[in-house]
CSV table of C-alpha atoms in Angstrom, one decimal:
chain,number,residue,atom,x,y,z
G,8,UNK,CA,59.5,162.8,81.9
G,9,UNK,CA,62.4,164.6,80.1
G,10,UNK,CA,66.1,163.8,80.1
G,11,UNK,CA,67.5,161.2,82.4
G,12,UNK,CA,70.4,162.5,84.5
G,13,UNK,CA,73.3,160.5,86.0
G,14,UNK,CA,74.2,161.8,89.4
G,15,UNK,CA,77.0,161.3,91.8
G,16,UNK,CA,77.4,162.2,95.5
G,17,UNK,CA,80.4,163.6,97.3
G,18,UNK,CA,80.4,163.2,101.1
G,19,UNK,CA,83.0,163.5,103.8
G,20,UNK,CA,82.3,161.4,106.9
G,21,UNK,CA,83.6,163.1,110.0
G,22,UNK,CA,84.1,166.4,108.1
G,23,UNK,CA,80.5,167.6,107.5
G,24,UNK,CA,79.2,164.2,106.3
G,25,UNK,CA,76.4,164.6,103.7
G,26,UNK,CA,75.0,167.8,105.0
G,27,UNK,CA,71.2,168.0,105.4
G,28,UNK,CA,70.3,165.0,103.3
G,29,UNK,CA,72.1,165.9,100.1
G,30,UNK,CA,72.9,162.2,99.6
G,31,UNK,CA,69.2,161.2,99.7
G,32,UNK,CA,67.6,164.0,97.7
G,33,UNK,CA,68.2,162.4,94.3
G,34,UNK,CA,66.7,159.1,95.4
G,35,UNK,CA,63.2,160.4,95.1
G,36,UNK,CA,63.5,162.3,91.8
G,37,UNK,CA,62.2,160.1,89.0
G,38,UNK,CA,64.6,161.3,86.2
G,39,UNK,CA,67.8,161.0,88.3
G,40,UNK,CA,69.8,157.8,88.7
G,41,UNK,CA,72.6,157.9,91.3
G,42,UNK,CA,75.7,156.3,89.7
G,43,UNK,CA,78.4,156.6,92.3
G,44,UNK,CA,79.4,158.0,95.7
G,45,UNK,CA,82.7,159.3,97.0
G,46,UNK,CA,83.9,159.5,100.6
G,47,UNK,CA,87.5,159.4,101.9
G,48,UNK,CA,86.3,157.6,105.1
G,49,UNK,CA,86.0,153.8,104.4
G,50,UNK,CA,83.2,153.1,106.8
G,51,UNK,CA,81.3,156.2,105.8
G,52,UNK,CA,81.7,155.2,102.1
G,53,UNK,CA,80.4,151.7,102.8
G,54,UNK,CA,77.4,153.0,104.7
G,55,UNK,CA,76.6,155.6,102.0
G,56,UNK,CA,76.8,152.9,99.3
G,57,UNK,CA,74.3,150.7,101.2
G,58,UNK,CA,72.0,153.7,102.0
G,59,UNK,CA,72.0,154.8,98.3
G,60,UNK,CA,72.1,151.3,96.9
G,61,UNK,CA,75.1,152.2,94.8
G,62,UNK,CA,78.0,149.8,94.0
G,63,UNK,CA,80.4,152.3,92.5
G,64,UNK,CA,82.3,153.6,95.5
G,65,UNK,CA,85.3,155.9,95.4
G,66,UNK,CA,87.6,157.0,98.2
G,67,UNK,CA,88.7,160.0,96.0
G,68,UNK,CA,86.0,162.2,94.5
G,69,UNK,CA,88.4,163.3,91.7
G,70,UNK,CA,88.7,159.7,90.5
G,71,UNK,CA,84.9,159.4,90.6
G,72,UNK,CA,84.3,162.5,88.5
G,73,UNK,CA,86.9,161.4,85.9
G,74,UNK,CA,85.6,157.8,85.6
G,75,UNK,CA,81.9,158.2,86.0
G,76,UNK,CA,81.4,161.5,84.2
G,77,UNK,CA,78.1,162.3,85.9
G,78,UNK,CA,75.7,165.0,84.7
G,79,UNK,CA,75.0,166.3,88.2
G,80,UNK,CA,76.9,166.1,91.5
G,81,UNK,CA,75.6,166.7,95.0
G,82,UNK,CA,78.4,168.1,97.1
G,83,UNK,CA,77.3,167.3,100.6
G,84,UNK,CA,79.9,168.1,103.3
G,85,UNK,CA,78.8,170.8,105.7
G,86,UNK,CA,82.4,171.8,106.4
G,87,UNK,CA,83.7,174.3,103.9
G,88,UNK,CA,87.4,173.4,103.9
G,89,UNK,CA,87.2,171.0,101.0
G,90,UNK,CA,84.5,172.9,99.1
G,91,UNK,CA,86.9,175.2,97.4
G,92,UNK,CA,88.5,172.2,95.7
G,93,UNK,CA,85.3,170.1,95.2
G,94,UNK,CA,83.3,172.7,93.3
G,95,UNK,CA,86.0,173.6,90.7
G,96,UNK,CA,86.8,169.9,90.2
G,97,UNK,CA,83.1,169.2,89.5
G,98,UNK,CA,82.9,172.2,87.2
G,99,UNK,CA,85.9,171.1,85.2
G,100,UNK,CA,84.4,167.7,84.8
G,101,UNK,CA,81.3,169.3,83.3
G,102,UNK,CA,79.0,168.4,86.2
G,103,UNK,CA,76.2,170.7,87.2
G,104,UNK,CA,76.2,171.1,91.0
G,105,UNK,CA,73.9,171.1,94.0
G,106,UNK,CA,75.9,172.2,97.0
G,107,UNK,CA,75.4,172.2,100.8
G,108,UNK,CA,75.5,175.5,102.6
G,109,UNK,CA,77.3,177.6,103.8
G,110,UNK,CA,78.8,178.3,100.3
G,111,UNK,CA,82.3,179.3,101.5
G,112,UNK,CA,84.2,180.6,104.5
G,113,UNK,CA,86.2,183.1,102.4
G,114,UNK,CA,85.2,185.4,99.6
G,115,UNK,CA,88.4,184.4,97.7
G,116,UNK,CA,87.1,180.8,97.7
G,117,UNK,CA,83.6,181.9,96.7
G,118,UNK,CA,85.1,183.9,93.9
G,119,UNK,CA,87.1,181.0,92.6
G,120,UNK,CA,84.2,178.6,92.8
G,121,UNK,CA,81.9,180.9,90.8
G,122,UNK,CA,84.6,181.6,88.3
G,123,UNK,CA,85.1,177.9,87.8
G,124,UNK,CA,81.3,177.4,87.2
G,125,UNK,CA,81.1,180.3,84.9
G,126,UNK,CA,84.1,179.3,82.8
G,127,UNK,CA,82.8,175.7,82.5
G,128,UNK,CA,79.2,176.9,81.6
G,129,UNK,CA,77.7,174.8,84.4
G,130,UNK,CA,74.8,175.6,86.8
G,131,UNK,CA,75.1,175.6,90.5
G,132,UNK,CA,72.4,175.8,93.2
G,133,UNK,CA,72.9,175.9,97.0
G,134,UNK,CA,70.8,174.2,99.6
G,135,UNK,CA,69.0,177.2,101.0
G,136,UNK,CA,65.8,175.3,101.5
G,137,UNK,CA,63.7,178.1,102.9
G,138,UNK,CA,63.6,179.5,99.4
G,139,UNK,CA,61.6,176.5,98.4
G,140,UNK,CA,58.9,176.6,101.0
G,141,UNK,CA,55.5,177.3,99.5
G,142,UNK,CA,54.4,179.8,102.2
G,143,UNK,CA,57.7,181.7,101.7
G,144,UNK,CA,57.2,181.7,97.9
G,145,UNK,CA,53.6,183.0,98.2
G,146,UNK,CA,54.8,185.7,100.6
G,147,UNK,CA,57.6,186.7,98.2
G,148,UNK,CA,55.1,187.0,95.3
G,149,UNK,CA,52.8,189.1,97.5
G,150,UNK,CA,55.6,191.5,98.5
G,151,UNK,CA,56.9,191.8,95.0
G,152,UNK,CA,53.4,192.7,93.6
G,153,UNK,CA,53.0,195.3,96.4
G,154,UNK,CA,50.1,193.6,98.2
G,155,UNK,CA,51.3,195.1,101.5
G,156,UNK,CA,52.6,198.4,100.2
G,157,UNK,CA,56.3,199.2,99.9
G,158,UNK,CA,58.9,196.9,101.4
G,159,UNK,CA,60.6,198.8,104.3
G,160,UNK,CA,63.0,196.6,106.1
G,161,UNK,CA,64.1,193.0,106.9
G,162,UNK,CA,65.1,191.9,110.4
G,163,UNK,CA,66.7,188.5,111.0
G,164,UNK,CA,67.7,186.4,114.0
G,165,UNK,CA,69.2,182.9,113.9
G,166,UNK,CA,68.8,180.1,116.4
G,167,UNK,CA,71.2,181.8,118.9
G,168,UNK,CA,72.1,178.7,120.8
G,169,UNK,CA,75.8,178.2,121.9
G,170,UNK,CA,76.8,179.1,118.4
G,171,UNK,CA,75.5,182.7,118.6
G,172,UNK,CA,77.7,185.4,117.2
G,173,UNK,CA,80.3,184.5,114.6
G,174,UNK,CA,79.3,180.9,114.0
G,175,UNK,CA,75.6,181.7,113.6
G,176,UNK,CA,76.5,184.5,111.2
G,177,UNK,CA,77.6,181.9,108.7
G,178,UNK,CA,75.8,178.7,109.7
G,179,UNK,CA,72.2,180.1,109.8
G,180,UNK,CA,72.9,183.6,108.7
G,181,UNK,CA,73.5,182.2,105.2
G,182,UNK,CA,69.8,181.1,105.0
G,183,UNK,CA,68.5,184.4,106.3
G,184,UNK,CA,70.8,186.5,104.0
G,185,UNK,CA,69.6,184.4,101.0
G,186,UNK,CA,66.0,185.3,102.0
G,187,UNK,CA,66.9,188.9,102.3
G,188,UNK,CA,68.3,188.8,98.8
G,189,UNK,CA,65.2,187.1,97.5
G,190,UNK,CA,63.0,189.9,99.0
G,191,UNK,CA,65.2,192.9,98.3
G,192,UNK,CA,67.8,192.0,95.7
G,193,UNK,CA,71.6,192.4,95.9
G,194,UNK,CA,73.0,194.1,99.0
G,195,UNK,CA,74.7,197.5,98.4
G,196,UNK,CA,76.5,198.2,101.7
G,197,UNK,CA,77.2,196.7,105.1
G,198,UNK,CA,77.9,198.1,108.6
G,199,UNK,CA,78.8,195.7,111.4
G,200,UNK,CA,79.8,195.3,115.1
G,201,UNK,CA,81.1,192.1,116.7
G,202,UNK,CA,81.5,191.5,120.5
G,203,UNK,CA,83.2,189.0,122.7
G,204,UNK,CA,82.3,188.9,126.4
G,205,UNK,CA,80.8,192.4,126.3
G,206,UNK,CA,83.7,194.1,124.6
G,207,UNK,CA,84.7,194.7,121.0
G,208,UNK,CA,86.1,191.6,119.2
G,209,UNK,CA,89.7,191.7,118.1
G,210,UNK,CA,91.7,189.6,115.7
G,211,UNK,CA,93.5,188.0,118.7
G,212,UNK,CA,90.3,186.5,120.0
G,213,UNK,CA,90.1,182.8,119.6
G,214,UNK,CA,87.1,181.4,117.7
G,215,UNK,CA,84.7,179.1,119.7
G,216,UNK,CA,83.1,177.4,116.7
G,217,UNK,CA,81.8,173.8,116.8
G,218,UNK,CA,82.1,173.1,113.0
G,219,UNK,CA,84.7,174.0,110.4
G,220,UNK,CA,82.9,176.8,108.6
G,221,UNK,CA,85.9,179.1,108.1
G,222,UNK,CA,87.3,182.0,110.2
G,223,UNK,CA,84.9,183.2,112.9
G,224,UNK,CA,84.9,185.2,116.1
G,225,UNK,CA,82.4,186.7,118.5
G,226,UNK,CA,79.6,185.7,120.8
G,227,UNK,CA,77.4,188.6,119.8
G,228,UNK,CA,77.0,190.8,116.7
G,229,UNK,CA,74.8,193.3,115.0
G,230,UNK,CA,74.8,194.2,111.3
G,231,UNK,CA,73.0,196.5,109.0
G,232,UNK,CA,72.7,196.1,105.2
G,233,UNK,CA,71.5,198.5,102.5
G,234,UNK,CA,69.5,197.4,99.5
G,235,UNK,CA,67.9,199.2,96.5
G,236,UNK,CA,65.1,201.8,97.1
G,237,UNK,CA,66.2,202.5,100.7
G,238,UNK,CA,65.3,199.0,102.0
G,239,UNK,CA,67.5,198.0,105.0
G,240,UNK,CA,68.3,194.7,106.5
G,241,UNK,CA,69.3,193.9,110.0
G,242,UNK,CA,70.9,190.8,111.6
G,243,UNK,CA,71.4,190.3,115.3
G,244,UNK,CA,72.9,187.3,117.1
G,245,UNK,CA,73.7,186.6,120.8
G,246,UNK,CA,74.9,183.3,122.1
G,247,UNK,CA,72.8,181.3,124.6
G,248,UNK,CA,69.5,183.1,124.0
G,249,UNK,CA,67.7,179.9,123.0
G,250,UNK,CA,65.4,177.9,125.3
G,251,UNK,CA,63.8,174.5,124.8
G,252,UNK,CA,60.3,176.1,124.8
G,253,UNK,CA,61.0,178.7,122.2
G,254,UNK,CA,62.6,179.2,118.8
G,255,UNK,CA,64.1,182.6,117.9
G,256,UNK,CA,64.9,181.8,114.3
G,257,UNK,CA,63.2,183.8,111.7
G,258,UNK,CA,63.0,186.8,109.4
G,259,UNK,CA,60.6,189.8,109.9
G,260,UNK,CA,59.6,191.4,106.6
G,261,UNK,CA,58.3,194.9,107.4
G,262,UNK,CA,56.0,196.6,104.8
G,263,UNK,CA,53.9,199.7,104.8
G,264,UNK,CA,50.7,197.7,105.6
G,265,UNK,CA,51.9,194.5,107.3
G,266,UNK,CA,54.6,192.5,108.9
G,267,UNK,CA,55.4,189.1,107.5
G,268,UNK,CA,57.3,186.7,109.8
G,269,UNK,CA,59.1,183.8,108.2
G,270,UNK,CA,59.5,181.1,110.9
G,271,UNK,CA,61.0,177.6,111.3
G,272,UNK,CA,59.8,175.0,108.7
G,273,UNK,CA,59.2,177.8,106.3
G,274,UNK,CA,55.9,178.9,107.9
G,275,UNK,CA,54.9,182.5,107.5
G,276,UNK,CA,52.7,184.7,109.8
G,277,UNK,CA,51.0,188.0,108.8
G,278,UNK,CA,50.2,191.0,111.1
G,279,UNK,CA,48.1,193.8,109.7
G,280,UNK,CA,50.4,196.8,110.5
G,281,UNK,CA,54.0,197.8,109.9
G,282,UNK,CA,54.7,197.4,113.7
G,283,UNK,CA,53.1,195.3,116.4
G,284,UNK,CA,50.4,197.4,118.2
G,285,UNK,CA,49.6,195.6,121.5
G,286,UNK,CA,46.7,197.9,122.4
G,287,UNK,CA,44.9,196.9,119.2
G,288,UNK,CA,43.4,193.7,120.4
G,289,UNK,CA,41.6,193.2,117.1
G,290,UNK,CA,44.9,193.1,115.2
G,291,UNK,CA,46.1,189.5,115.3
G,292,UNK,CA,48.8,187.3,113.7
G,293,UNK,CA,47.4,185.0,111.0
G,294,UNK,CA,49.2,182.0,109.5
G,295,UNK,CA,49.7,181.9,105.8
G,296,UNK,CA,48.1,178.6,104.8
G,297,UNK,CA,49.0,176.7,101.6
G,298,UNK,CA,46.6,173.8,101.3
G,299,UNK,CA,48.7,171.2,99.4
G,300,UNK,CA,51.7,172.0,101.7
G,301,UNK,CA,50.1,172.1,105.1
G,302,UNK,CA,47.4,169.4,104.5
G,303,UNK,CA,47.2,166.0,102.9
G,304,UNK,CA,44.8,165.2,100.1
G,305,UNK,CA,42.4,163.9,102.7
G,306,UNK,CA,42.5,167.3,104.5
G,307,UNK,CA,44.6,166.1,107.4
G,308,UNK,CA,47.4,168.3,108.8
G,309,UNK,CA,50.7,167.4,107.3
G,310,UNK,CA,53.5,167.1,110.0
G,311,UNK,CA,56.2,168.4,107.7
G,312,UNK,CA,59.0,166.6,109.5
G,313,UNK,CA,60.6,166.1,106.1
G,314,UNK,CA,60.5,169.8,105.1
G,315,UNK,CA,64.3,169.9,104.5
G,316,UNK,CA,64.1,166.9,102.1
G,317,UNK,CA,61.1,168.3,100.3
G,318,UNK,CA,62.9,171.7,100.0
G,319,UNK,CA,65.9,169.9,98.5
G,320,UNK,CA,63.7,168.2,96.0
G,321,UNK,CA,62.2,171.5,94.9
G,322,UNK,CA,65.6,173.1,94.4
G,323,UNK,CA,67.0,170.1,92.6
G,324,UNK,CA,64.0,170.0,90.2
G,325,UNK,CA,64.5,173.8,89.6
G,326,UNK,CA,68.2,173.2,89.0
G,327,UNK,CA,67.3,170.6,86.3
G,328,UNK,CA,64.9,173.1,84.7
G,329,UNK,CA,67.6,175.8,84.7
G,330,UNK,CA,70.1,173.3,83.0
G,331,UNK,CA,67.6,172.6,80.3
G,332,UNK,CA,66.4,176.2,79.8
G,333,UNK,CA,69.9,177.7,80.3
G,334,UNK,CA,68.5,180.0,83.0
G,335,UNK,CA,69.3,180.7,86.6
G,336,UNK,CA,68.2,178.2,89.3
G,337,UNK,CA,66.4,179.2,92.4
G,338,UNK,CA,68.7,179.5,95.4
G,339,UNK,CA,71.5,180.1,92.9
G,340,UNK,CA,75.2,180.1,93.5
G,341,UNK,CA,75.1,183.7,92.5
G,342,UNK,CA,72.9,184.5,95.5
G,343,UNK,CA,75.0,182.3,97.8
G,344,UNK,CA,78.0,184.3,96.6
G,345,UNK,CA,76.2,187.5,97.6
G,346,UNK,CA,75.3,186.0,101.0
G,347,UNK,CA,79.1,185.3,101.5
G,348,UNK,CA,79.7,189.0,100.7
G,349,UNK,CA,77.3,190.0,103.5
G,350,UNK,CA,78.9,187.6,106.0
G,351,UNK,CA,82.5,188.6,105.3
G,352,UNK,CA,81.4,192.2,105.1
G,353,UNK,CA,80.3,192.2,108.7
G,354,UNK,CA,83.9,191.4,109.7
G,355,UNK,CA,85.4,193.9,107.3
G,356,UNK,CA,83.1,196.7,108.7
G,357,UNK,CA,83.8,195.7,112.3
G,358,UNK,CA,87.6,195.9,111.8
G,359,UNK,CA,87.1,199.2,110.0
G,360,UNK,CA,85.6,200.7,113.2
G,361,UNK,CA,82.0,200.0,112.0
G,362,UNK,CA,82.4,202.1,108.9
G,363,UNK,CA,79.7,201.5,106.2
G,364,UNK,CA,81.4,199.6,103.4
G,365,UNK,CA,80.2,199.2,99.8
G,366,UNK,CA,79.3,195.7,98.6
G,367,UNK,CA,80.9,193.9,96.8
G,368,UNK,CA,83.9,194.3,99.0
G,369,UNK,CA,87.0,195.7,97.3
G,370,UNK,CA,89.4,193.7,99.5
G,371,UNK,CA,88.6,190.0,99.0
G,372,UNK,CA,90.8,188.8,101.8
G,373,UNK,CA,89.1,187.7,105.1
G,374,UNK,CA,89.8,190.3,107.8
G,375,UNK,CA,90.5,187.5,110.4
G,376,UNK,CA,93.3,186.1,108.2
G,377,UNK,CA,95.1,189.3,107.4
G,378,UNK,CA,98.7,189.7,108.7
């Protein structure tokens, strides 16, 4: 079974809670014992203790880290405001980290968090669960081995509900940028445009975000990214495009001989041409099936309602493997840092009149917070 790990959980009820189940993921991994939980909200802390069957409850996560000295800490809040302090505190305490997304609202915070982890020699993975989905992994392997010819471009769109534009750029854009990095490697440049009510966004525009994910603005935006070997990535978002009967969320992976479409729940569909050809009625979309993912042992369809939890499990197990092998985990902090470069780069380019800017950005300050 390998080493037994002592884990702790940091939540923040009313300020991003425990993210997408980051409190529960360690309860189903056999070589992890949850020793303690921290939450500044008394009722939230009590509920988390009952949920996790943990008696060591702390209103201050710093006290918990000092007294409990866990091997691993799950940093759950979905809001990013406290993240810049939580990650370095865990790193200084010698804890390896599994962290909710988005990684950071500012590059300066992302830089500081990665520096803290590097200086302490600890591993950090981020909850980009699409990375863990078996159909996505199979598709990644196929693209990397050239099954569909050369990779040409990547085209992403988030949910595009009321959060479309600046909020979606970070809330769901972070997942899609992480996938772009998985397919194409580190981004090399960015060009972006942000709109508000049909005009160019300005620094004076007020953000309309629903969660505390850092400085945001815009109800629509378009961005282009450059990767190695001429691969380009595109991201578009417009508020209020969603409908109950349809989901827009996904990543189109365009290759010389096929399109691969990553959809919700990590499903992937394949089309046998580099663009859709409506007149070719014999060209059809086919689902990429993975037997032990889509079906039970009895051959029945698996509902996959727990796909986020199962994705978290995969990423935590890979984090433990990276700790033991001293390698890099899947959905690494490094790649989340690069995704933050892409997000902030859209703002930097927009406020530079859409000029193409090299990545990493030379100026680490967020453009919306410059005076």
